[in-house]
Amino acid sequence: MIRLVVFVILVVALGYGFSWLADRPGDLSLVWEGRLYQAKLIVAASGLIALIAGVMIAWWLVRTVWTSPHSVTRYFRARKRDRGYQSLSTGLIAAGAGNALLARKMAARSRGLIRADQEPLINLLEAQAALIEGRHDEARAKFEAMANDPETRELGLRGLYLEAKRLGANEAARQYAEKAADSAPYLPWAAQATLEYRSQAGRWDDAILLLEQQKAARVVEKQDAERLRGVLLTARAGDKLEGDPAGARDDAMHALKLIADFEPAAIIAAKALFRDDKLRKAASILEQAWKAGPHPEIGRTYVLARSGDSAVDRLKRAERLEALRPNNVESLLVVAQAALDAQDFAKARAKAEAAARMQPREAAFLLLADIEEAETGDQGRIRHWLAQALKAPRDPAWVADGFVSDKWLPVSPLTGRLDAFEWKAPFGQLEGPIEDGSAVSIDTALKTLPPVRETRPESPANDHRIIELERAATIAEAARPAPAAAPKPGLPATASKQPEPIAAQPEPKPFYGMPDDPGVRNMKAEPEPKTRLRLF
C-alpha cells in the first residue's frame, strides 16, 4: 500500500514538472570541446530522465545475473523448507487427531526436509507420535531432549510432568513442576501444580511466596489471589494454634481481612484469642461471623467459650446468638442443644421442633431423640425420632470432590486441589422418606409419636439381693447330707454299716443338671428339708 502511494506521488510530481517546463519554454546550450550543442529545455529534461532510467535498468540486469546462483539456491531452499513445514503441520494435525501412522510418516518427512536443530517442533511431533503408539520410553527421551534445550525447556518439562502423573510418580511430577515454576512462574500449570504440592506438604510459607509471584506475573486474578492467600493463611494459623497462639491469631485476622465471611479463619482467630484470655474480642469476631452466616461450629465455639461456665450460662450465650439471627435453623439448634445440657427439656423440645418445622433435616430429629432419651427414656419414642432422622435430608457439611469431612481442610484429600471444600449438603442425600417419597413433616411425626409408657422399674439393689438369696439357698440344699437308713431288725448295728456286695449295688443315675444344680429331687420319696434362709 505504501509503495503504491509513493508511486502515485512520483508520477504526479513528474507530470507536474513536465507541465511546468512546457509552460516556460527555453533553450539549453552546451559547449563541449569547442562545439555548441543546443536543445529545448523540455527535450533535455526528458533525455536526462531517460538516461537515469536506462542506467537503473542496466544495473538491475547486471545484479540479477550476478546473484542468480544464490537466488536459485535460495529458491529451492525456501521451497524445501515450505514443504517441510507443510509436512510438520500435517503431522501435528494427525497427532492431535490420533492418527499415529500419518503422524510418524510426516515426522520422518519433516526431519528429511528441515533440520531438527532449526525446528524443535519435529521433536514434539515425534514425541506425540510415540505417545499415541504407546512407546512411552521413546516419548520421555524426546521430552528430556526438549527440556535440555533452552528454547523448548518449558515444553519438555510439561511433557515429563504429564508422563510422571500418568505413571503415578508424584514425587517426580512435583520436581518437574517446581523446576518449571522456578524458571517460569508465569506458567499456569506449573504454578498451580507447585502450589498444590506445597500445600499438601504443609509448606505454607513457600506456597504463599509462590502465590505472590503468580500475582506479580498476573497468572491469577487479584481477587482469586487474595482468596487463596486467605486460605493459606488460615491453614498456617491452624498449624500454629497449639504452639504459637499469637502467630495463629495474626494469620487468622489477616485472613479475615482478605475473606470477610470465612468461617474457619474466624473460629481459629477466636480460639487463639481465648487462649490469651481476650474473651470480649473473640466473642465480637464470632458474633460478626454469625451475623454473616450462621455456622454450627461457630455456635459451639461461642457457647463453649469459657470452660467454667455453667449450663445455664451457656444457654444464655446461645440465646444471645439467637437474638443476632432470629428465625434461623442454626440458631434454634444451638439454643436447643444448650437447653438440653441445662435440663430445660421444655425449651429444648420447643426449639428443636421449631427448627424441624422450619427445615426438616437430620440434626433436628437426632436432637429430638436425645431430648426424648434424657427426659422420658422411652425407647419407642426414641426409635420414632431416629427413624425420622433416617428419612430426613442430611445436614450440610464440608464437601470437596465428593469427599465429606467433619472439619474444614485447605486441600482436597482426593485431588489435592486448594480451596476445594464448600459448606453444603452432601451429594446423593435423600430428599424425603423412603416409603412414600413425600417430604418429612414435623407435624406428621408429632401425630404419629407414640405415647409415653409408664414403667415401674424395680430397685436394682433389691433385684441383686433376691438373686444372691436364691443362689445361697440352692447351694445349702445341695450341700445338706442325706439322712442315714435305719438298721434292719435282728441284725447288730455294725452289720447294718457293712456294705452290700458290689453286684447288689444299683447303677448310678445319670446327672443332667448344671455344675451347681443338685438335680431334680423326688418330692414323694424324700421330704423337703427345712432351711433357715428365707427368700421373702
Coordinates of C-alpha atoms in Angstrom, one line a residue, residues 139-534:
A139 CA 8.5 -40.2 24.3
R140 CA 10.2 -39.5 27.6
A141 CA 13.6 -39.4 25.8
K142 CA 12.2 -36.8 23.4
F143 CA 10.8 -34.7 26.2
E144 CA 14.1 -34.9 28.1
A145 CA 15.9 -33.7 25.0
M146 CA 13.5 -30.8 24.7
A147 CA 13.9 -30.0 28.5
N148 CA 17.7 -29.6 27.9
D149 CA 17.1 -27.1 25.1
P150 CA 16.6 -23.6 26.4
E151 CA 14.1 -22.9 23.6
T152 CA 11.9 -25.8 24.4
R153 CA 12.6 -26.3 28.1
E154 CA 9.1 -25.4 29.2
L155 CA 7.5 -27.8 26.7
G156 CA 9.8 -30.6 27.7
L157 CA 9.1 -30.1 31.4
R158 CA 5.4 -30.2 30.8
G159 CA 5.7 -33.4 28.8
L160 CA 7.8 -35.0 31.6
Y161 CA 5.3 -33.8 34.2
L162 CA 2.3 -35.3 32.4
E163 CA 4.2 -38.6 32.0
A164 CA 5.1 -38.7 35.7
K165 CA 1.5 -38.1 36.6
R166 CA 0.4 -40.9 34.3
L167 CA 2.8 -43.3 36.0
G168 CA 1.7 -42.2 39.4
A169 CA 5.2 -40.8 40.3
N170 CA 4.0 -37.9 42.3
E171 CA 7.5 -37.0 43.6
A172 CA 8.9 -36.8 40.1
A173 CA 5.9 -34.8 38.9
R174 CA 6.4 -32.4 41.8
Q175 CA 10.1 -31.9 40.9
Y176 CA 9.3 -31.2 37.3
A177 CA 6.5 -28.7 38.2
E178 CA 8.7 -26.9 40.7
K179 CA 11.6 -26.7 38.2
A180 CA 9.2 -25.2 35.7
A181 CA 7.7 -22.8 38.2
D182 CA 11.1 -21.6 39.4
S183 CA 12.3 -20.8 35.8
A184 CA 8.9 -19.6 34.6
P185 CA 6.4 -18.6 37.3
Y186 CA 4.1 -17.3 34.7
L187 CA 3.2 -20.8 33.5
P188 CA -0.3 -21.6 35.0
W189 CA 0.0 -25.4 35.0
A190 CA 3.4 -25.3 36.8
A191 CA 2.4 -22.7 39.3
Q192 CA -0.9 -24.3 40.1
A193 CA 0.7 -27.8 40.5
T194 CA 3.5 -26.5 42.6
L195 CA 1.1 -24.5 44.8
E196 CA -1.0 -27.7 45.4
Y197 CA 2.1 -29.8 46.1
R198 CA 3.4 -27.3 48.6
S199 CA 0.0 -27.0 50.3
Q200 CA -0.3 -30.8 50.6
A201 CA 3.2 -30.9 52.2
G202 CA 2.2 -28.2 54.7
R203 CA 4.8 -25.8 53.3
W204 CA 2.6 -22.7 53.8
D205 CA 5.4 -20.2 53.6
D206 CA 6.7 -21.4 50.2
A207 CA 3.1 -21.7 48.9
I208 CA 2.4 -18.0 49.9
L209 CA 5.7 -16.9 48.3
L210 CA 4.8 -18.7 45.0
L211 CA 1.3 -17.2 45.1
E212 CA 2.9 -13.7 45.3
Q213 CA 5.0 -14.5 42.3
Q214 CA 1.9 -15.6 40.4
K215 CA 0.1 -12.4 41.4
A216 CA 3.1 -10.3 40.2
A217 CA 3.2 -12.2 36.9
R218 CA -0.6 -11.8 36.6
V219 CA -1.1 -15.6 36.3
V220 CA -4.1 -15.3 38.6
E221 CA -6.6 -12.5 39.1
K222 CA -6.2 -10.2 42.1
Q223 CA -9.4 -11.4 43.7
D224 CA -8.6 -15.0 43.3
A225 CA -5.1 -14.4 44.6
E226 CA -6.4 -12.7 47.7
R227 CA -8.8 -15.6 48.5
L228 CA -6.1 -18.2 48.0
R229 CA -3.8 -16.2 50.2
G230 CA -6.5 -16.1 52.9
V231 CA -6.9 -19.9 52.7
L232 CA -3.2 -20.4 53.0
L233 CA -3.0 -18.0 56.0
T234 CA -5.9 -19.9 57.6
A235 CA -4.2 -23.2 57.1
R236 CA -0.9 -21.9 58.6
A237 CA -2.9 -20.4 61.5
G238 CA -4.4 -23.8 62.2
D239 CA -0.9 -25.4 62.4
K240 CA 0.3 -22.6 64.8
L241 CA -2.7 -22.7 67.1
E242 CA -1.3 -25.2 69.6
G243 CA 2.3 -23.9 69.7
D244 CA 2.1 -20.3 68.7
P245 CA -1.3 -18.8 69.6
A246 CA -0.2 -15.2 68.9
G247 CA 1.1 -16.1 65.4
A248 CA -2.1 -18.1 64.7
R249 CA -4.2 -15.0 65.8
D250 CA -2.3 -12.7 63.4
D251 CA -2.6 -15.0 60.5
A252 CA -6.3 -15.7 61.1
M253 CA -7.0 -11.9 61.5
H254 CA -5.2 -11.2 58.2
A255 CA -7.2 -14.0 56.5
L256 CA -10.4 -12.4 57.8
K257 CA -9.3 -9.1 56.2
L258 CA -8.9 -10.9 52.9
I259 CA -12.0 -13.0 53.2
A260 CA -14.5 -11.3 55.4
D261 CA -17.0 -14.2 55.9
F262 CA -14.5 -17.1 56.1
E263 CA -15.8 -19.3 59.0
P264 CA -12.6 -21.3 59.6
A265 CA -10.5 -18.2 59.9
A266 CA -13.0 -16.7 62.4
I267 CA -13.0 -19.8 64.5
I268 CA -9.2 -20.1 64.6
A269 CA -8.9 -16.4 65.5
A270 CA -11.4 -16.8 68.3
K271 CA -9.7 -19.9 69.7
A272 CA -6.4 -18.1 69.7
L273 CA -7.9 -15.1 71.5
F274 CA -9.5 -17.4 74.0
R275 CA -6.0 -18.7 74.9
D276 CA -4.9 -15.2 75.5
D277 CA -8.0 -14.5 77.7
K278 CA -9.3 -11.9 75.3
L279 CA -12.9 -13.2 75.5
R280 CA -14.6 -10.0 74.5
K281 CA -12.7 -9.6 71.3
A282 CA -13.1 -13.3 70.4
A283 CA -16.8 -13.1 71.1
S284 CA -17.0 -10.0 68.8
I285 CA -15.3 -11.9 66.0
L286 CA -17.7 -14.8 66.4
E287 CA -20.7 -12.6 66.5
Q288 CA -19.7 -10.8 63.3
A289 CA -19.2 -14.2 61.6
W290 CA -22.5 -15.5 62.9
K291 CA -24.3 -12.4 61.5
A292 CA -22.7 -13.0 58.1
G293 CA -23.6 -16.7 58.1
P294 CA -24.7 -18.9 61.0
H295 CA -22.5 -22.0 61.2
P296 CA -22.8 -24.8 63.8
E297 CA -19.1 -24.8 64.6
I298 CA -19.2 -21.0 65.3
G299 CA -22.2 -21.6 67.6
R300 CA -20.4 -24.4 69.5
T301 CA -17.2 -22.3 69.9
Y302 CA -19.2 -19.3 71.1
V303 CA -21.3 -21.2 73.6
L304 CA -18.2 -23.1 75.0
A305 CA -16.0 -20.1 75.1
R306 CA -15.4 -20.3 78.9
S307 CA -14.9 -23.7 80.4
G308 CA -16.0 -22.6 83.8
D309 CA -19.5 -21.5 82.8
S310 CA -22.5 -23.4 84.0
A311 CA -25.1 -24.9 81.7
V312 CA -27.4 -22.0 82.4
D313 CA -24.7 -19.5 81.4
R314 CA -24.2 -21.4 78.2
L315 CA -27.9 -21.3 77.5
K316 CA -27.8 -17.6 77.9
R317 CA -25.0 -17.3 75.4
A318 CA -26.9 -19.4 72.9
E319 CA -29.9 -17.2 73.3
R320 CA -27.7 -14.2 72.5
L321 CA -26.8 -15.9 69.2
E322 CA -30.4 -16.5 68.5
A323 CA -31.1 -12.8 69.1
L324 CA -28.4 -11.9 66.5
R325 CA -30.0 -14.1 63.8
P326 CA -33.6 -14.9 64.7
N327 CA -35.8 -17.3 62.8
N328 CA -32.7 -19.3 61.7
V329 CA -32.3 -23.1 61.9
E330 CA -28.8 -23.0 63.2
S331 CA -29.8 -20.5 65.9
L332 CA -32.7 -22.7 67.0
L333 CA -30.5 -25.9 67.1
V334 CA -27.8 -24.1 69.2
V335 CA -30.4 -23.0 71.7
A336 CA -32.0 -26.4 71.8
Q337 CA -28.7 -28.2 72.5
A338 CA -27.8 -25.7 75.2
A339 CA -31.2 -26.1 76.8
L340 CA -30.8 -29.9 76.8
D341 CA -27.5 -29.5 78.6
A342 CA -29.2 -27.3 81.1
Q343 CA -32.0 -29.9 81.6
D344 CA -34.6 -27.4 80.3
F345 CA -36.4 -30.0 78.3
A346 CA -39.5 -27.9 77.5
K347 CA -37.4 -25.2 75.9
A348 CA -35.1 -27.7 74.2
R349 CA -38.1 -29.6 72.7
A350 CA -39.8 -26.4 71.6
K351 CA -36.7 -25.1 69.8
A352 CA -35.9 -28.4 68.2
E353 CA -39.4 -28.8 66.9
A354 CA -39.3 -25.2 65.5
A355 CA -36.0 -26.0 63.7
A356 CA -37.5 -29.2 62.3
R357 CA -40.6 -27.3 61.2
M358 CA -38.5 -24.6 59.5
Q359 CA -36.1 -27.1 57.9
P360 CA -36.7 -30.8 58.5
R361 CA -33.3 -32.3 58.4
E362 CA -31.2 -34.9 60.2
A363 CA -29.8 -32.8 63.1
A364 CA -33.2 -31.6 64.3
F365 CA -34.6 -35.1 64.6
L366 CA -31.5 -36.5 66.2
L367 CA -31.6 -33.7 68.8
L368 CA -35.3 -34.6 69.5
A369 CA -34.2 -38.2 70.0
D370 CA -31.6 -37.0 72.6
I371 CA -34.2 -34.9 74.3
E372 CA -36.5 -37.9 74.5
E373 CA -33.8 -40.1 75.9
A374 CA -32.9 -37.6 78.6
E375 CA -36.4 -36.6 79.6
T376 CA -38.5 -39.8 79.3
G377 CA -36.1 -42.7 78.4
D378 CA -38.9 -44.2 76.3
Q379 CA -37.3 -46.4 73.7
G380 CA -40.3 -46.4 71.4
R381 CA -40.3 -42.6 71.2
I382 CA -36.5 -42.5 70.7
R383 CA -36.7 -45.0 67.9
H384 CA -39.5 -42.9 66.3
W385 CA -37.3 -39.8 66.1
L386 CA -34.3 -41.9 64.9
A387 CA -36.5 -43.2 62.1
Q388 CA -37.4 -39.7 61.2
A389 CA -33.8 -38.7 61.1
L390 CA -33.0 -41.5 58.7
K391 CA -35.7 -40.2 56.3
A392 CA -34.7 -36.6 56.6
P393 CA -32.2 -34.8 54.3
R394 CA -28.6 -34.8 55.6
D395 CA -27.1 -31.8 57.3
P396 CA -24.7 -29.5 55.5
A397 CA -21.0 -30.5 55.8
W398 CA -17.6 -29.7 54.3
V399 CA -17.7 -31.3 50.8
A400 CA -14.8 -31.4 48.3
D401 CA -14.8 -33.6 45.1
G402 CA -17.4 -35.9 46.7
F403 CA -15.5 -36.3 49.9
V404 CA -17.3 -35.3 53.1
S405 CA -15.3 -34.1 56.1
D406 CA -16.4 -33.2 59.6
K407 CA -14.0 -30.2 59.6
W408 CA -12.6 -27.8 57.1
L409 CA -9.4 -28.7 55.2
P410 CA -7.4 -26.4 53.0
V411 CA -6.7 -29.1 50.4
S412 CA -8.9 -31.8 48.9
P413 CA -7.5 -35.2 50.0
L414 CA -8.7 -36.8 46.7
T415 CA -7.4 -34.4 44.1
G416 CA -5.1 -32.1 46.0
R417 CA -7.0 -29.0 44.8
L418 CA -6.6 -26.0 47.0
D419 CA -9.7 -24.3 48.5
A420 CA -11.9 -27.1 47.3
F421 CA -14.1 -27.6 50.4
E422 CA -17.6 -26.0 50.4
W423 CA -20.2 -25.9 53.2
K424 CA -23.2 -27.6 51.6
A425 CA -25.4 -30.6 51.7
P426 CA -23.6 -33.8 50.6
F427 CA -24.4 -35.3 47.2
G428 CA -26.8 -38.2 46.9
Q429 CA -28.8 -37.2 50.0
L430 CA -32.4 -38.4 50.5
E431 CA -34.9 -35.8 49.8
G432 CA -37.8 -37.5 51.6
P433 CA -38.9 -40.7 53.4
I434 CA -38.2 -44.0 51.8
E435 CA -41.7 -45.3 51.9
D436 CA -43.9 -42.8 50.0
G437 CA -41.3 -40.3 48.8
S438 CA -43.1 -37.3 50.5
A439 CA -41.2 -34.7 52.4
V440 CA -40.5 -35.3 56.1
S441 CA -43.0 -33.2 58.2
I442 CA -42.6 -32.5 61.8
D443 CA -46.4 -32.3 62.3
T444 CA -46.8 -35.8 60.9
A445 CA -44.0 -37.0 63.1
L446 CA -45.7 -35.5 66.2
K447 CA -49.0 -37.0 65.3
T448 CA -47.5 -40.5 64.9
L449 CA -45.3 -40.1 68.1
P450 CA -46.3 -43.0 70.5
P451 CA -47.4 -42.0 74.0
V452 CA -45.0 -42.3 76.9
R453 CA -45.2 -45.7 78.6
E454 CA -45.4 -45.6 82.4
T455 CA -42.9 -48.1 83.7
R456 CA -42.1 -49.0 87.3
P457 CA -38.5 -50.1 87.4
E458 CA -37.7 -52.2 90.4
S459 CA -34.8 -51.3 92.6
P460 CA -31.6 -52.7 91.3
A461 CA -30.4 -53.3 94.9
N462 CA -33.5 -55.5 95.7
D463 CA -33.1 -57.5 92.5
H464 CA -29.5 -58.2 93.3
R465 CA -30.3 -59.2 96.9
I466 CA -33.0 -61.6 95.7
I467 CA -30.6 -63.3 93.2
E468 CA -28.0 -63.7 95.9
L469 CA -30.5 -65.3 98.4
E470 CA -31.8 -67.7 95.8
R471 CA -28.2 -68.8 94.9
A472 CA -27.4 -69.3 98.7
A473 CA -30.5 -71.4 99.2
T474 CA -29.6 -73.6 96.3
I475 CA -26.1 -74.2 97.5
A476 CA -27.3 -75.0 101.0
E477 CA -29.7 -77.6 99.8
A478 CA -27.0 -79.3 97.6
A479 CA -24.5 -79.4 100.5
R480 CA -27.0 -80.9 103.1
P481 CA -26.2 -84.7 103.7
A482 CA -28.9 -87.3 103.1
P483 CA -30.4 -89.0 106.3
A484 CA -28.9 -92.4 107.4
A485 CA -31.0 -95.5 106.7
A486 CA -32.5 -97.4 109.9
P487 CA -30.9 -100.8 110.7
K488 CA -32.8 -104.0 110.0
P489 CA -34.4 -105.9 112.9
G490 CA -32.5 -108.9 114.2
L491 CA -29.1 -107.7 113.0
P492 CA -26.5 -105.9 115.0
A493 CA -25.9 -102.3 114.5
T494 CA -22.5 -103.0 113.0
A495 CA -24.0 -105.3 110.4
S496 CA -26.1 -102.5 109.0
K497 CA -23.0 -100.5 108.4
Q498 CA -21.3 -103.2 106.3
P499 CA -21.6 -102.5 102.6
E500 CA -23.5 -104.8 100.4
P501 CA -21.8 -106.8 97.7
I502 CA -20.9 -104.9 94.6
A503 CA -23.2 -106.9 92.4
A504 CA -26.2 -106.0 94.6
Q505 CA -25.5 -102.2 94.4
P506 CA -27.8 -100.3 92.0
E507 CA -26.3 -98.4 89.0
P508 CA -25.7 -94.7 89.5
K509 CA -28.3 -92.5 87.8
P510 CA -27.1 -90.0 85.2
F511 CA -26.7 -86.4 86.2
Y512 CA -28.3 -83.8 83.8
G513 CA -28.1 -80.7 86.0
M514 CA -25.8 -77.7 85.9
P515 CA -22.5 -77.8 87.8
D516 CA -24.0 -76.1 90.8
D517 CA -27.5 -77.7 90.3
P518 CA -28.4 -80.5 92.7
G519 CA -30.8 -82.0 90.1
V520 CA -34.5 -82.9 90.3
R521 CA -35.5 -84.4 93.6
N522 CA -38.3 -86.9 94.2
M523 CA -40.6 -85.0 96.5
K524 CA -42.7 -88.0 97.4
A525 CA -39.8 -90.2 98.4
E526 CA -37.9 -87.6 100.3
P527 CA -39.5 -84.7 102.2
E528 CA -38.2 -81.2 101.6
P529 CA -35.6 -80.3 104.3
K530 CA -36.1 -77.2 106.3
T531 CA -33.7 -74.3 105.9
R532 CA -33.2 -71.1 107.8
L533 CA -32.9 -69.0 104.7
R534 CA -35.9 -67.1 103.6

